Amino acid sequence: MGLIKGVTGEWEVVIGMEVHAQVTSDAKLFSGASTEFGAEPNTQVSLVDAAMPGMLPVINRRAVEQAVRTGLGLNAKINLKSVFDRKNYFYPDLPQGYQISQYLDPIVGEGKVVIDTEDGSRVIGITRLHLEQDAGKSIHDRNPTKTLIDLNRSGVALMEIVSEPDLRSSEEAGAYLTKIRSILRYLGTCDGNMQEGSMRADVNVSVRKPGDELGTRCEIKNVNSIRFVREAIDFEAARQVELLEEGGKVTQETRLFDADKGHTRSMRTKEEAHDYRYFPDPDLLPLELEASWVEEIKNTLPELPDEKKQRFIEEYGLGGVDAAVLVAERDTAEYFEAVALYGEPQIAANWVTGELFGALNRSGMELGGSPVSAAHLGALIGFISDGTVSNRLAKDVFEIMFETGEGPETIIEKRGLKQVSDVSLIEAAVDDALANGAAQIEQYRAGNEKVLGWFVGQVMKATQGKANPQAVNEILRKKLPG
Amino acid sequence: MPVDIETVRRVANLARVKVADTELATLAGELSNILDWIEQLNEVDTDDIEPMSSVNDMKLRWRADEVTDQDISDKVISNAPDSQDGMFSVPKVVE
Amino acid sequence: MSELSHLTIIEAQKALQEGTFSARELAEAHISAIEASKDLNAFVTETADRAIEDAVASDERRSNGNSLGPLDGIPLAIKDLFCTEGVLTTAGSRMLEDFIPPYESTVSQNLRNAGGVMLGKTNLDEFAMGSSNETSYFGPVQNPWKNSSEGPSLVPGGSSGGSASAVAGHMCLGAIGTDTGGSIRQPAAFCGIVGMKPTYGRCSRWGVVAFASSLDQAGPMARTVEDAAILLFAMAGFDEKDSTSAEIEVPDFQSTLCQGVEGLRVGIPHEYAIDGMNEDVCALWEQGKGWLKNAGAEIVPIALPHTKYALPAYYIIAPAEASSNLARYDGVRYGRREDGEDVNELYEKTRGGGFGQEVLRRILIGTYALSSGYYDAYYLKAQKVRALIARDFSQAFEKCDVILTPTTPGPAFAAGEKSEDPIAMYLNDVLTVPASLAGLPAISVPAGLSDNGLPLGLHLIGRAFDEATMFRAAQALEDAAAFGGLPSDL
Ligand SMILES: [Mg+2]
Ligand SMILES: [Zn+2]
């Protein structure tokens, strides 16, 4: 638990999060307009989204299904009856003058999520998940005196996932967000793309002396990356500690995180006048679900990261850290399992998390675009374990695979990289090396074991690295005068 | 009088309607009269009564997840009092 | 005044079929009638050209043998609360004085599909809030009926006052209105015509400017019960664009209209005999019971104990919903805008200047009733009372098949008489609001005259989705009352 050291002692940070996750769906929550990202302004706006007079909402079945799926994935209670309310406030990118949301009766109730921290795993409580409409976008930098409004996002379905104030450090908050995103992506209910705004977090931060009552919290709105969430929390917690230690008081308010400056600041549009006047939306009826339908959805849930991690540990004998890395994304886990079919799982894990991730990282690629297929990587590992190729040369083969997309077999064939285990060939090379290394033989005799490496290097050079290192060692030791 | 001038001012602000200072007192009086008259609801015993927000006795219907409204931006923007680059415009909002 | 504008829809349809006159001639006769009655201010927008076009198309269909049915070629007026594609739609408000919808409401589209000819958009109380049609930004509407004594003009009732005045003044053969707490039935009673509010969910609300979403229903206004039945049949029906639209088949009301009321149990709620009810109204109610009894119905006393509380509950629920429904009129995407230094000033000036006094009052009441600290005391309380009112009705309908009451406590009043006293104005709807809160179908049938010669209506309330039975009883009342009254100018 990350306590903050202040002048007056240690402080505990208390964090709760509201994650807004865009539901993966073709159409919006209550209209038939498209949700696709990046369209021309106002081209994905129905008359409903623009709140033209007399327009009415009709709910998208898929959005409901996705919310239920997510709820099940968060081990949460699904409420068979939930209610849509209007949250009333004025803002230029809120066309109706209210957001259709769920207030007293959300579709999903309490649940829990396990996060991995340095001190082991921790259970974080989920308070609720509800469905609501997204607002449009205000563009402030196109005109010096005006704000422009694009309603393409207006009415897109969001799931607001609210956590209990169970998080105790910026790292935990980051781990929580990572985990939520991982679960959503496994479920296919949100693409988790924070750059495109598919996932945003409102972070509630307060500080207290350990054991004290909860302090006054500030809400940092709309933070759009995991790194920013961490930075915002660190800054905000430090700000509150300093304020309190100077004898000041934290005022409950909404703050914005400025990523460029790395600080939070009070919003200029004041919150005090907010009185959202929630009431049940009379254009909609209560949302009622059949228990059997929820059960059907439950039966289609994929294996989620926690279960998968457990299985990787048990079935493949992987360590917790490797398993956690491999299950973070569903496609990584699937890739790994496909590779592991060809050989030792631990070796497969090493190659995936080491060579493959490294190469992807260096080239800025995602696993989905990897030039090396799981089958090819698996085959390469097969060639290592059956001695066709040496471990060292396999890395070169891999690099060529990554560059060309070719399979290992072709590359090894074409470039003659097959390992040489033929004893007579190796013996000849060893003899050559001994003939040219009178000085080194002397050193060896004097007890310098290290020169052995020099001989190995010579043999490898002579065989273009293809000699089986084990055989080289054996023959060397045999031939070196004792 | 349940509604005083301050309350009218607060509510008018919530509803984003400009009310002239000279009208506040009149409105406070009118709203108070109406609310006083509405107070008679308190004579009704509503313990254990579920509030009724809809008379419909049916399930909420769902639409299929299909894109049915595409590219009607000309219709969407056709009545706009002010616009630029296909977007609605308002005086600069400072957050 | 041309003969052609004195017909019922049924008569006109027959004549069109027989070729006595064309739809075009029928439309032209009504365009002239509107012209002659301009002083009544029944229309916000006249669409003469469109009417001629519609009529010519109808004549063409008829000559090709493709007539669309009983409304094909019938000139109709549309309350200016229904959005009409390409035609100014104001809701009686300055806020929408320039608003041209790029879409057509489902109900008005249904009428178009049935061959209806649109004469224009009728005046109304601003955003349908009012009971006298005096709150319209486009000026008050007058009742074609005049007081026998000289004096100020009479109000047509509201909020569908323009439609009522147009039907009563023979400017159209039928009209459509909307009814939230009595806005079809009360003006129908004041103007001596038939006005009907269907069961909530019967007519789609899609494309109708919303006042109070849980109450708003479109309905027909006509000069006979049968015409109203024909109109409703065309207007109604399931609409997947409205989540509150009922997926229930619409029966052919016309075909069962004349089945009579033999054996029908007619409930009489004594609670509707309210203090201050006009004596003529009381007498007419008695007469109504007698008519139905003579026609073979059984009269049964019933109790609707929470009747008294319907009106105050309504005046929380409707304004609360309205305060939210009208938030979209913010000067950003359409409608009136008054510029401001910042966006809040833009909102406040746009809305402060765009809404009239009554709308403003209701927005403030509604905002207050939903605001933090008052929600339970007002809004939730009103919803609970609403539940009790609905329960009263369902208990009553165990004992009877239809309920008979007067439509209004008195006849049309003079312009200006109640506009200074909101509560006195609200009391106009005291007899119509309970059925609205319960979502039940109800109809006002012109049944007699007050001693000063003004029309009075009798009001029937039916079971949910049983408009057919209610129409039968209405037909029996109409037959017995033989009202036949006409405003003096006609
Ligand atoms: Mg929130
Ligand atoms: Zn939210």
Short mmCIF file of C-alpha atoms in Angstrom, two decimals, chain A residues 1 3-4 9-14 168 206-215:
data_model
loop_
_atom_site.label_atom_id
_atom_site.label_comp_id
_atom_site.label_asym_id
_atom_site.label_seq_id
_atom_site.Cartn_x
_atom_site.Cartn_y
_atom_site.Cartn_z
CA MET A 1 0.00 0.00 0.00
CA LEU A 3 1.44 5.66 1.86
CA ILE A 4 2.47 9.25 1.25
CA GLY A 9 3.33 11.78 9.15
CA GLU A 10 1.98 9.28 6.68
CA TRP A 11 -1.14 9.73 4.61
CA GLU A 12 -3.28 7.17 2.91
CA VAL A 13 -4.77 7.86 -0.52
CA VAL A 14 -8.30 6.64 -1.09
CA ARG A 168 -5.06 2.86 -2.24
CA SER A 206 -9.15 11.83 -1.13
CA VAL A 207 -6.47 11.48 1.53
CA ARG A 208 -6.60 10.65 5.21
CA LYS A 209 -4.39 9.64 8.08
CA PRO A 210 -4.49 5.81 8.20
CA GLY A 211 -7.46 4.71 10.26
CA ASP A 212 -9.27 8.05 10.00
CA GLU A 213 -12.68 8.68 8.44
CA LEU A 214 -12.76 9.29 4.69
CA GLY A 215 -11.54 12.74 3.70
#
